[in-house]
PDB file of C-alpha atoms in Angstrom:
ATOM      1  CA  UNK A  30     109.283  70.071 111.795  1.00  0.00           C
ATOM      2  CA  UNK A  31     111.054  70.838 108.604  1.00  0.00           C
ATOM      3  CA  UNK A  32     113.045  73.922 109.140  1.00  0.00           C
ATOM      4  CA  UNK A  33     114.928  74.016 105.417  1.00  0.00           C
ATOM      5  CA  UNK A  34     111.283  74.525 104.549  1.00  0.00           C
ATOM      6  CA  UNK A  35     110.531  76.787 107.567  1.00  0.00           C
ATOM      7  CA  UNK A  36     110.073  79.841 105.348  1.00  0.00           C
ATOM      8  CA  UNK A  37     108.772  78.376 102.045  1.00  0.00           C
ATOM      9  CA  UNK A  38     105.532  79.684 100.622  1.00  0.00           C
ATOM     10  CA  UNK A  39     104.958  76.629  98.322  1.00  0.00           C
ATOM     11  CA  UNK A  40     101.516  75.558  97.630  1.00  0.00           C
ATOM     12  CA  UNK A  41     100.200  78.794  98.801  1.00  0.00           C
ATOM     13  CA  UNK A  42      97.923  81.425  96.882  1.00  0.00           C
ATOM     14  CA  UNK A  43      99.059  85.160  98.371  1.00  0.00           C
ATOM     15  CA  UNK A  44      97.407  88.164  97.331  1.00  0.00           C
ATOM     16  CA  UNK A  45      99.160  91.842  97.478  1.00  0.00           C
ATOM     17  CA  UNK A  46      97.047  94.494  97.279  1.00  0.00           C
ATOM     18  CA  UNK A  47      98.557  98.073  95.960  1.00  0.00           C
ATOM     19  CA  UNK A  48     101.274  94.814  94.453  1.00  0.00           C
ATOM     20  CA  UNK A  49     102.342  97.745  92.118  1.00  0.00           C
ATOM     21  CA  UNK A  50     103.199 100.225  94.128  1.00  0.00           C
ATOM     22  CA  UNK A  51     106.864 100.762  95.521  1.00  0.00           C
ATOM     23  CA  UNK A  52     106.926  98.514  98.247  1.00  0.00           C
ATOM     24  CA  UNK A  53     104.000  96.051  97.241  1.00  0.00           C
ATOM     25  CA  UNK A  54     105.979  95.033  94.504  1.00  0.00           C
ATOM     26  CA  UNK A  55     108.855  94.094  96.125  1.00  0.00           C
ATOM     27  CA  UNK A  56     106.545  91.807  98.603  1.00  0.00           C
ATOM     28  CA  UNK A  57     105.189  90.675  95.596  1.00  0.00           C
ATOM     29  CA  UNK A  58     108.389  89.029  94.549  1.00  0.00           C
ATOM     30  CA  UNK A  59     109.325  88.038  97.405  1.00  0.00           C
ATOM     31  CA  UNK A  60     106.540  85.600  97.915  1.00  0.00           C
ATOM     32  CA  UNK A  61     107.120  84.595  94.844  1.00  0.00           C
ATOM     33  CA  UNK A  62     110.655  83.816  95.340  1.00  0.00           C
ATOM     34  CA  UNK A  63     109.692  81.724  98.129  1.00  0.00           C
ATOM     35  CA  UNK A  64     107.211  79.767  96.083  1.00  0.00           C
ATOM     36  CA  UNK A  65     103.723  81.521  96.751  1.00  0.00           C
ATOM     37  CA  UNK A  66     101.422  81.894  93.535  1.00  0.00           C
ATOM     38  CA  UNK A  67     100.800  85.722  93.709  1.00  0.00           C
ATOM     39  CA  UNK A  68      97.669  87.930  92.714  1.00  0.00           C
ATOM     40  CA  UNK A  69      98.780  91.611  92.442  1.00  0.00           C
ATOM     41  CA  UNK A  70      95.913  93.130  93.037  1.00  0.00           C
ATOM     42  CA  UNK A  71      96.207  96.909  92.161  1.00  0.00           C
ATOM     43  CA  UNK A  72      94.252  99.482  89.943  1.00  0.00           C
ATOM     44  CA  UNK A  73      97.845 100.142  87.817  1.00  0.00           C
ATOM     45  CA  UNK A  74      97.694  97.287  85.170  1.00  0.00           C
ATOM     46  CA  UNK A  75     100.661  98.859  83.298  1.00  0.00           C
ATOM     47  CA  UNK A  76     103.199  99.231  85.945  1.00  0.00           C
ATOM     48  CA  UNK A  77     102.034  95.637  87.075  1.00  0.00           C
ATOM     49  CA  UNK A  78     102.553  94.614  84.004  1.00  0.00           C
ATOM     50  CA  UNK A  79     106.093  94.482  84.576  1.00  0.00           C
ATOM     51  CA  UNK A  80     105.864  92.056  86.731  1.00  0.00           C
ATOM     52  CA  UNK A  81     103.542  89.468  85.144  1.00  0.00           C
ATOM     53  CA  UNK A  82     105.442  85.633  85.187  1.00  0.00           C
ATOM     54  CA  UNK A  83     105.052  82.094  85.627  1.00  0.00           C
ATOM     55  CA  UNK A  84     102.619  82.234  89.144  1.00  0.00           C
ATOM     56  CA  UNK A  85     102.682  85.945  89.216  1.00  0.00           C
ATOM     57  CA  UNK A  86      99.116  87.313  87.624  1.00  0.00           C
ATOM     58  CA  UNK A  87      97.289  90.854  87.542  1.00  0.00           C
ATOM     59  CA  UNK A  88      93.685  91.061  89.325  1.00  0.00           C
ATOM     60  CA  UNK A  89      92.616  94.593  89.013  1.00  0.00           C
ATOM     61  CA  UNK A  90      91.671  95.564  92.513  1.00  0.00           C
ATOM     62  CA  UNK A  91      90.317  99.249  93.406  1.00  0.00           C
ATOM     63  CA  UNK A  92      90.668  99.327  97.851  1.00  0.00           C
ATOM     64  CA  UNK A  93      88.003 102.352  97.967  1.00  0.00           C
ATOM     65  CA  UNK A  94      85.733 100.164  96.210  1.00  0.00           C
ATOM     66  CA  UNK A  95      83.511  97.662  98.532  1.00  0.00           C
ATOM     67  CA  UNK A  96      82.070  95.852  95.435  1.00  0.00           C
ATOM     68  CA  UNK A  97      85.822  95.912  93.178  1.00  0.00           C
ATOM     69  CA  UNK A  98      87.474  94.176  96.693  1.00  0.00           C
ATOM     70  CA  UNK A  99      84.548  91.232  97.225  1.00  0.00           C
ATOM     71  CA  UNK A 100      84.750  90.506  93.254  1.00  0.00           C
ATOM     72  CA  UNK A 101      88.325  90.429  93.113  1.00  0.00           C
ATOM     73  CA  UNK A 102      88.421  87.944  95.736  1.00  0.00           C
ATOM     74  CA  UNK A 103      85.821  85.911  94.774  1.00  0.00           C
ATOM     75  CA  UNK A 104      87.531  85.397  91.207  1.00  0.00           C
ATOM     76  CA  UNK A 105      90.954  84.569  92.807  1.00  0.00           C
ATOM     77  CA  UNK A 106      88.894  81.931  94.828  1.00  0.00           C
ATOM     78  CA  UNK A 107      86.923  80.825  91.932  1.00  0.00           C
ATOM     79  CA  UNK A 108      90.417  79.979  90.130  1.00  0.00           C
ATOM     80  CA  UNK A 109      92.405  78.735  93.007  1.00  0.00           C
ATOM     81  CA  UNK A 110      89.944  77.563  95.449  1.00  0.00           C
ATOM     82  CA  UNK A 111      91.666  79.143  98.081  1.00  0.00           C
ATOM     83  CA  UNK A 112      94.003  82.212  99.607  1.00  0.00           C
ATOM     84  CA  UNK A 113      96.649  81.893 101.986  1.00  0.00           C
ATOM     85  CA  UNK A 114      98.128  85.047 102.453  1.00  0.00           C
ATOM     86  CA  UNK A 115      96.738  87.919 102.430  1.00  0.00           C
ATOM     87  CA  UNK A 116      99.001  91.626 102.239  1.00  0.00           C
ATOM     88  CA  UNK A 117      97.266  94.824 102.576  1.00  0.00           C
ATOM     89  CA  UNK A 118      99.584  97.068 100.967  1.00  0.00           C
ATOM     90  CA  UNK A 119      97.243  99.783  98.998  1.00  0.00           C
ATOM     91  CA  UNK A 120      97.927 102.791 100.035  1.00  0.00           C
ATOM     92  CA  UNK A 121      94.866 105.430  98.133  1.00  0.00           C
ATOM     93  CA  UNK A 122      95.190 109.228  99.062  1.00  0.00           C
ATOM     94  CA  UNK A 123      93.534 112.668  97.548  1.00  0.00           C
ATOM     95  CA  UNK A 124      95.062 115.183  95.707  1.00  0.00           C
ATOM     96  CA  UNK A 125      95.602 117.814  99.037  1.00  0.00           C
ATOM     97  CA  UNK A 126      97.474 114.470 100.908  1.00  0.00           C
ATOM     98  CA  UNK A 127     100.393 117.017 101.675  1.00  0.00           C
ATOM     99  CA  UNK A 128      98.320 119.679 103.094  1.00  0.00           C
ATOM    100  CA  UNK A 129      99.338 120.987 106.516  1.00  0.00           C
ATOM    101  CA  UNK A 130      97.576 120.177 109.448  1.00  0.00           C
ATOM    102  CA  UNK A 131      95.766 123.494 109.928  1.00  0.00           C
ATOM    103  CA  UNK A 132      94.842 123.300 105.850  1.00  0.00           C
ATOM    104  CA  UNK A 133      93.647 120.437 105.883  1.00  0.00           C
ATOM    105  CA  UNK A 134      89.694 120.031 104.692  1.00  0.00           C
ATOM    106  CA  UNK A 135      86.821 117.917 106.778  1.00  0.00           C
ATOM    107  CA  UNK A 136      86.481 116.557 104.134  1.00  0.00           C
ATOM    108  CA  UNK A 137      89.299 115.165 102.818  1.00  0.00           C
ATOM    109  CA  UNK A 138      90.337 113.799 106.244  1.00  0.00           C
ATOM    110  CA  UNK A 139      86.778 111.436 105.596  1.00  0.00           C
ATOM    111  CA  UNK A 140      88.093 110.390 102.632  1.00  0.00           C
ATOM    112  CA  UNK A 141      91.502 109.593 103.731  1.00  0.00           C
ATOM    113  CA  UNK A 142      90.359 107.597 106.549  1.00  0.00           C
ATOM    114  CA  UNK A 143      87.501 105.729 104.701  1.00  0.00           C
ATOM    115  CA  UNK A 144      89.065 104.754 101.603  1.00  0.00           C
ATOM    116  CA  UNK A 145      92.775 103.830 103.529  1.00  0.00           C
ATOM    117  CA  UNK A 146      91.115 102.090 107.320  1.00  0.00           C
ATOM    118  CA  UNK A 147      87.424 101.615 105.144  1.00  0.00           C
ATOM    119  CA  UNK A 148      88.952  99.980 102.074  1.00  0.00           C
ATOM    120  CA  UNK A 149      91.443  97.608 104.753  1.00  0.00           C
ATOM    121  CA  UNK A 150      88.655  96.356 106.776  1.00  0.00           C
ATOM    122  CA  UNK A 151      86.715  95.126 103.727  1.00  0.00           C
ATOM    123  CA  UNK A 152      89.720  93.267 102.360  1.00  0.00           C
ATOM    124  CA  UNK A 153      90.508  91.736 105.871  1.00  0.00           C
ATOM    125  CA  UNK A 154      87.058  90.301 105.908  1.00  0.00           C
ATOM    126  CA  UNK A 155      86.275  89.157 102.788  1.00  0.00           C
ATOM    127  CA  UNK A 156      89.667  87.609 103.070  1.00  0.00           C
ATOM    128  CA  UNK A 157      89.235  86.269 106.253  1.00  0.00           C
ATOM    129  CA  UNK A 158      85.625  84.501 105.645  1.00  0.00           C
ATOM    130  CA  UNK A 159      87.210  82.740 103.066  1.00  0.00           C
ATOM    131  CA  UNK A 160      90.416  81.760 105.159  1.00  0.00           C
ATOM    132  CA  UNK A 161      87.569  80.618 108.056  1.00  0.00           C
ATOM    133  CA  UNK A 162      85.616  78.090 105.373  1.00  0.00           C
ATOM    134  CA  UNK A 163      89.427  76.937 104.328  1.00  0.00           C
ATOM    135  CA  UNK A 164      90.719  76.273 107.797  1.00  0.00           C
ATOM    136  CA  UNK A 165      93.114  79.513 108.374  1.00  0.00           C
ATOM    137  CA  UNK A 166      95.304  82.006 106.718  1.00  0.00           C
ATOM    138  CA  UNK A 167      97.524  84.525 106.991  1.00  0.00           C
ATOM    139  CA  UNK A 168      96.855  88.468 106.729  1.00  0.00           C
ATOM    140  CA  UNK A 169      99.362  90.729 106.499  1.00  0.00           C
ATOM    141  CA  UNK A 170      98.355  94.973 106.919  1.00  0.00           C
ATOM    142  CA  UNK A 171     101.172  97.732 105.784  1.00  0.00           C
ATOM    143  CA  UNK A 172     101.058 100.351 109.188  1.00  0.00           C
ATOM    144  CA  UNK A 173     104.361 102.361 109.964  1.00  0.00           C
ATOM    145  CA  UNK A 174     106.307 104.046 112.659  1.00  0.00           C
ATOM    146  CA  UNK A 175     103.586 106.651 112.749  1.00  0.00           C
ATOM    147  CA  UNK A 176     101.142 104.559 113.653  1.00  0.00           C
ATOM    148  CA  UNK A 177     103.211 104.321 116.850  1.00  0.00           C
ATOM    149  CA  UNK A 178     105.009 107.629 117.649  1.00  0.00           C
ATOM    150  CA  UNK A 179     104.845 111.316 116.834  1.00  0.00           C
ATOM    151  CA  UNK A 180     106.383 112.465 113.224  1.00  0.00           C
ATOM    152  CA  UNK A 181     109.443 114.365 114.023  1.00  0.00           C
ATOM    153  CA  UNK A 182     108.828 117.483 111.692  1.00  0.00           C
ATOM    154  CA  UNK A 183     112.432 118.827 112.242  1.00  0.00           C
ATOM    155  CA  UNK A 184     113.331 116.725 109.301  1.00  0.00           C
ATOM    156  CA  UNK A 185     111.104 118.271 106.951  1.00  0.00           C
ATOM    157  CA  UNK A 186     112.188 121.425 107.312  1.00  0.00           C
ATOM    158  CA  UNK A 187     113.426 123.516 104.183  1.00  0.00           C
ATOM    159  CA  UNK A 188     111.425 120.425 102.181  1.00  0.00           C
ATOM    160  CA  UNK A 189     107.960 121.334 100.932  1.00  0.00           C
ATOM    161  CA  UNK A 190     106.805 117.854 102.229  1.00  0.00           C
ATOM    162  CA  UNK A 191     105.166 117.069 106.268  1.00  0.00           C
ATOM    163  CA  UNK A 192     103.639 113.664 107.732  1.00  0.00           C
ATOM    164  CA  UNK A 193     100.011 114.228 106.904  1.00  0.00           C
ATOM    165  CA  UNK A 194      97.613 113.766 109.777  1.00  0.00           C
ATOM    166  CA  UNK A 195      95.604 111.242 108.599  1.00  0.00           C
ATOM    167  CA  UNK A 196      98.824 109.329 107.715  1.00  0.00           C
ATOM    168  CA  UNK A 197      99.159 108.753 111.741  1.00  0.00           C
ATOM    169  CA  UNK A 198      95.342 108.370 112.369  1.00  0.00           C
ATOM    170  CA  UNK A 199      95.323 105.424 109.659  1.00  0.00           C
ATOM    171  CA  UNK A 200      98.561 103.814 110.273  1.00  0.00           C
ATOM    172  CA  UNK A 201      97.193 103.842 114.209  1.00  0.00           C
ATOM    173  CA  UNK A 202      94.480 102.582 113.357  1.00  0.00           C
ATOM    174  CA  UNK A 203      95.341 100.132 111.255  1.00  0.00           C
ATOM    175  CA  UNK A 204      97.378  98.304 113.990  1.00  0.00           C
ATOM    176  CA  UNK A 205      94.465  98.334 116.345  1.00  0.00           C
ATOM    177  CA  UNK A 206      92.222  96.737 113.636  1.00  0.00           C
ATOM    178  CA  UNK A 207      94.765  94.205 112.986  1.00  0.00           C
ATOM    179  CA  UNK A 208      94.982  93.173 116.948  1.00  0.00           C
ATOM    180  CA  UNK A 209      90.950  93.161 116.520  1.00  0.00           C
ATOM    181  CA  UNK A 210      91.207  90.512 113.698  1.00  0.00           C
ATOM    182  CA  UNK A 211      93.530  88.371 114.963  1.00  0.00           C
ATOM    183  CA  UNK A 212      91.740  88.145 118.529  1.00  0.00           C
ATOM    184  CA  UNK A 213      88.308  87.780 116.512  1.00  0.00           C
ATOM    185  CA  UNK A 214      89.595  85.042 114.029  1.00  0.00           C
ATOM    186  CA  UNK A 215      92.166  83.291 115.968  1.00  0.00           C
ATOM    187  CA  UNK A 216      90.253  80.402 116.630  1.00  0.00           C
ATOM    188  CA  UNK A 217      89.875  79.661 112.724  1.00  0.00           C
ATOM    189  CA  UNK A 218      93.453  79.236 112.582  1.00  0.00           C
ATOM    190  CA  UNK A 219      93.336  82.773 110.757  1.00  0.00           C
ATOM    191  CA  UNK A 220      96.985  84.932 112.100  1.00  0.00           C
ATOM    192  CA  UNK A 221      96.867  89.062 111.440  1.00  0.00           C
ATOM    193  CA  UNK A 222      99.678  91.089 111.896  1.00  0.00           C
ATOM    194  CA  UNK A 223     101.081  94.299 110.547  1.00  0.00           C
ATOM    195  CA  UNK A 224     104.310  95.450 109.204  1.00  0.00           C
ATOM    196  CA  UNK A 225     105.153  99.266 110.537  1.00  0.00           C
ATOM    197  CA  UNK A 226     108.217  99.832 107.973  1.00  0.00           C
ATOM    198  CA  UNK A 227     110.389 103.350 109.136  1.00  0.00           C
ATOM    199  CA  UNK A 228     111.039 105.886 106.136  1.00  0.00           C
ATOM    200  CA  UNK A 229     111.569 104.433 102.603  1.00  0.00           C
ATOM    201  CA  UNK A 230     113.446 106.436 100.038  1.00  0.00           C
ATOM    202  CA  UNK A 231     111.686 107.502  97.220  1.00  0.00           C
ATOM    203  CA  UNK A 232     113.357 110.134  95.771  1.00  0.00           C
ATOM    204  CA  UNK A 233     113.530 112.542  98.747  1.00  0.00           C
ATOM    205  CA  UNK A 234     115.063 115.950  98.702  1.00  0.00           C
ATOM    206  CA  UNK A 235     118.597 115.345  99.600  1.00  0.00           C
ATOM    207  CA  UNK A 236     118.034 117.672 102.778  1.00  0.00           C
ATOM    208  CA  UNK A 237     115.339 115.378 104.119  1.00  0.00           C
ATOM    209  CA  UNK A 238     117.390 112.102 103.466  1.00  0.00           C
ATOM    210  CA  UNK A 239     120.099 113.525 105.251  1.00  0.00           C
ATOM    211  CA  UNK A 240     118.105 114.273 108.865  1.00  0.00           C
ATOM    212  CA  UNK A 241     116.297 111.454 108.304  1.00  0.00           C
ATOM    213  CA  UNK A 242     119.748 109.153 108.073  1.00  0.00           C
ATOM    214  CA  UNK A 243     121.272 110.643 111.030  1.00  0.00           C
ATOM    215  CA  UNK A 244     118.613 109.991 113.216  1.00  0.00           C
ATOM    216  CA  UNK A 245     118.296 106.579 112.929  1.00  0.00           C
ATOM    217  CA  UNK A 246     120.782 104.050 113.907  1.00  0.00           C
ATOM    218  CA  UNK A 247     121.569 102.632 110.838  1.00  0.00           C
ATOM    219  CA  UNK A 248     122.514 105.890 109.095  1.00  0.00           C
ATOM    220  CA  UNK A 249     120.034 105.331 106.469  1.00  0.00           C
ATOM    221  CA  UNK A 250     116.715 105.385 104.945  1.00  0.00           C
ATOM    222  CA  UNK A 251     114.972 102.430 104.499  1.00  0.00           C
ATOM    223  CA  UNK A 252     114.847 100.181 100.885  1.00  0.00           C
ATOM    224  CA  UNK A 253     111.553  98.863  99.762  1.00  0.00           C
ATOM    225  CA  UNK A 254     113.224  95.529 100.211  1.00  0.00           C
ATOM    226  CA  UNK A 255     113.761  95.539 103.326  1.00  0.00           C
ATOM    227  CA  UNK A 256     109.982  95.184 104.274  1.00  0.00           C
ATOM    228  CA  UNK A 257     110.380  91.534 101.939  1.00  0.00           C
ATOM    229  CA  UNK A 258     111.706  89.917 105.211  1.00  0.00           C
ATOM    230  CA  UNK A 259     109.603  90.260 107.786  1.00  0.00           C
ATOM    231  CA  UNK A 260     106.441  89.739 105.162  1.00  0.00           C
ATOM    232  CA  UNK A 261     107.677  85.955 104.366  1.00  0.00           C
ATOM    233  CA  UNK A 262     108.132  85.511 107.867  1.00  0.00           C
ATOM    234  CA  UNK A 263     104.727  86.248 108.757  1.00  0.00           C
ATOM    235  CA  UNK A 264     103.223  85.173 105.498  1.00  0.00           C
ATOM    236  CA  UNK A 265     104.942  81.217 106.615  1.00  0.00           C
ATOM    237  CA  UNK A 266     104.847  78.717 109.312  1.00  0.00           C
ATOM    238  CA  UNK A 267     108.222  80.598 110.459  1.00  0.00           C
ATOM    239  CA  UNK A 268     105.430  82.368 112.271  1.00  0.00           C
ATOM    240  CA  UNK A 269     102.909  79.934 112.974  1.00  0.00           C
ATOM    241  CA  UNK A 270     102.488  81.006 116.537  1.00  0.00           C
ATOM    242  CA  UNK A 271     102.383  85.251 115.775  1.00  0.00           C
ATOM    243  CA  UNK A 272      99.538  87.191 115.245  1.00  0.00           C
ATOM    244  CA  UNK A 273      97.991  90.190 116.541  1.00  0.00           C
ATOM    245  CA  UNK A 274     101.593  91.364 116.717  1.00  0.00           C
ATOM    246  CA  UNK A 275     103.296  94.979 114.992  1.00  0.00           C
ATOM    247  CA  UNK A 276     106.760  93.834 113.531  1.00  0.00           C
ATOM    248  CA  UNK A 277     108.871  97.139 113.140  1.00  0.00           C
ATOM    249  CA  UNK A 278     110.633  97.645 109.940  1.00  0.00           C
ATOM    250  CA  UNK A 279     112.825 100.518 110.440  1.00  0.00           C
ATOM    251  CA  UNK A 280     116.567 100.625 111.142  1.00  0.00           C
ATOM    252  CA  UNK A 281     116.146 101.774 114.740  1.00  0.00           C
ATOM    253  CA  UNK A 282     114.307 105.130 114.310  1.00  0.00           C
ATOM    254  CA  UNK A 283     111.858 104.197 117.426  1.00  0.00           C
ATOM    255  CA  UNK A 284     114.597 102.490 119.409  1.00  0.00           C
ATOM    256  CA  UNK A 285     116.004 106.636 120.318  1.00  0.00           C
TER     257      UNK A 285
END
């Protein structure tokens, strides 16, 4: 084995979907640092825009959409004949996302869970078919800490934000599905894992960034770029023998 070349994406066609978004862009770049060509595969154009270069491209790519995810792929496959990699990153939401728990609509907790776990398992299988007829792949889903333990809503106190409940119901579920995938497709060479990244700061009140630091071992939030790590790792033959695991991104928050 070649281990200067144990990380390298080269020769490999990664897609990123929600690429524009705060931490899909920097897994974006990071693939494409380690020599994936990368689709960013979002419904923002303009902020993608930004970060249109040599082997980075724009697919427009709407996750509540069934039809939107299966033509998006296809085209990416019709130009490159193949896709390697495979990161779920979109993250769609309504307009009440915020509400508390006892607010929150029937509703809207459908539509949260259809368009975040129903938009996730069409892209894992319309990538996935196409990984089978190519002889394997990897896909990558975005989870998070609250897909594995119980918001701590101490920190959000004096804040007008909370950890919505569907937020945990997804990111839980999104694990599970990945486990599913990666038991179902493992014999086509096909590895799933997820990513469960701890709190990312994104222009918190000060209040909340504060609690949230001194909770977790490493006295702060999390960057977007710190997710870019573990993503290459599972997104290269570093992990050639991982799947169906949850790789936690967080500083130590569940370690307490």
């Amino acid at each position: 084995m070649n281990y200067k070349k144990l990380f390298s994406c080269e020769n490999k066609v990664a897609v990123v979907t929600g690429g524009a978004g705060l931490i899909g862009r920097e897994i974006a770049l990071g693939l494409h640092a380690f020599g994936a060509r990368v689709y960013i595969a979002d419904i923002n154009e303009a902020v993608a825009g930004e970060l249109i270069r040599d082997n980075i491209k724009f697919r427009f790519f709407d996750i509540t959409s069934e039809e939107s995810i299966v033509d998006s792929f296809s085209e990416i496959v019709k130009e490159e004949g193949r896709v390697d990699i495979v990161v779920n990153s979109a993250y769609p939401r309504t307009d009440d996302w915020g509400a508390k728990f006892e607010e929150i609509e029937l509703d809207s907790w459908k539509k949260n869970i259809d368009s975040n776990l129903g938009g996730l398992f069409v892209s894992c299988r319309a990538a996935a078919e196409q990984m089978k007829k190519q002889g394997g792949g990897s896909l990558i889903n975005l989870a998070s800490i609250y897909g594995v333990t119980a918001p701590d809503f101490s920190i959000y106190e004096g804040t007008e934000m909370t950890m919505p409940a569907a937020y945990s119901a997804i990111k839980g579920g999104v694990i599970s599905l990945t486990k599913y995938i990666a038991a179902y497709y493992g014999a086509y060479n096909i590895r799933a894992n997820s990513i469960s990244p701890g709190g990312i700061l994104d222009g918190q009140a000060a209040s909340f960034v504060k609690k949230y630091s001194e909770k977790t071992p490493l006295g702060r939030m999390g960057q977007a770029g710190d997710i870019v790590g573990a993503s290459v790792y599972l997104a290269s033959d570093a992990s050639s023998y991982v799947t169906g695991e949850n790789i936690i991104v967080d500083g130590g928050w569940t370690a307490w």
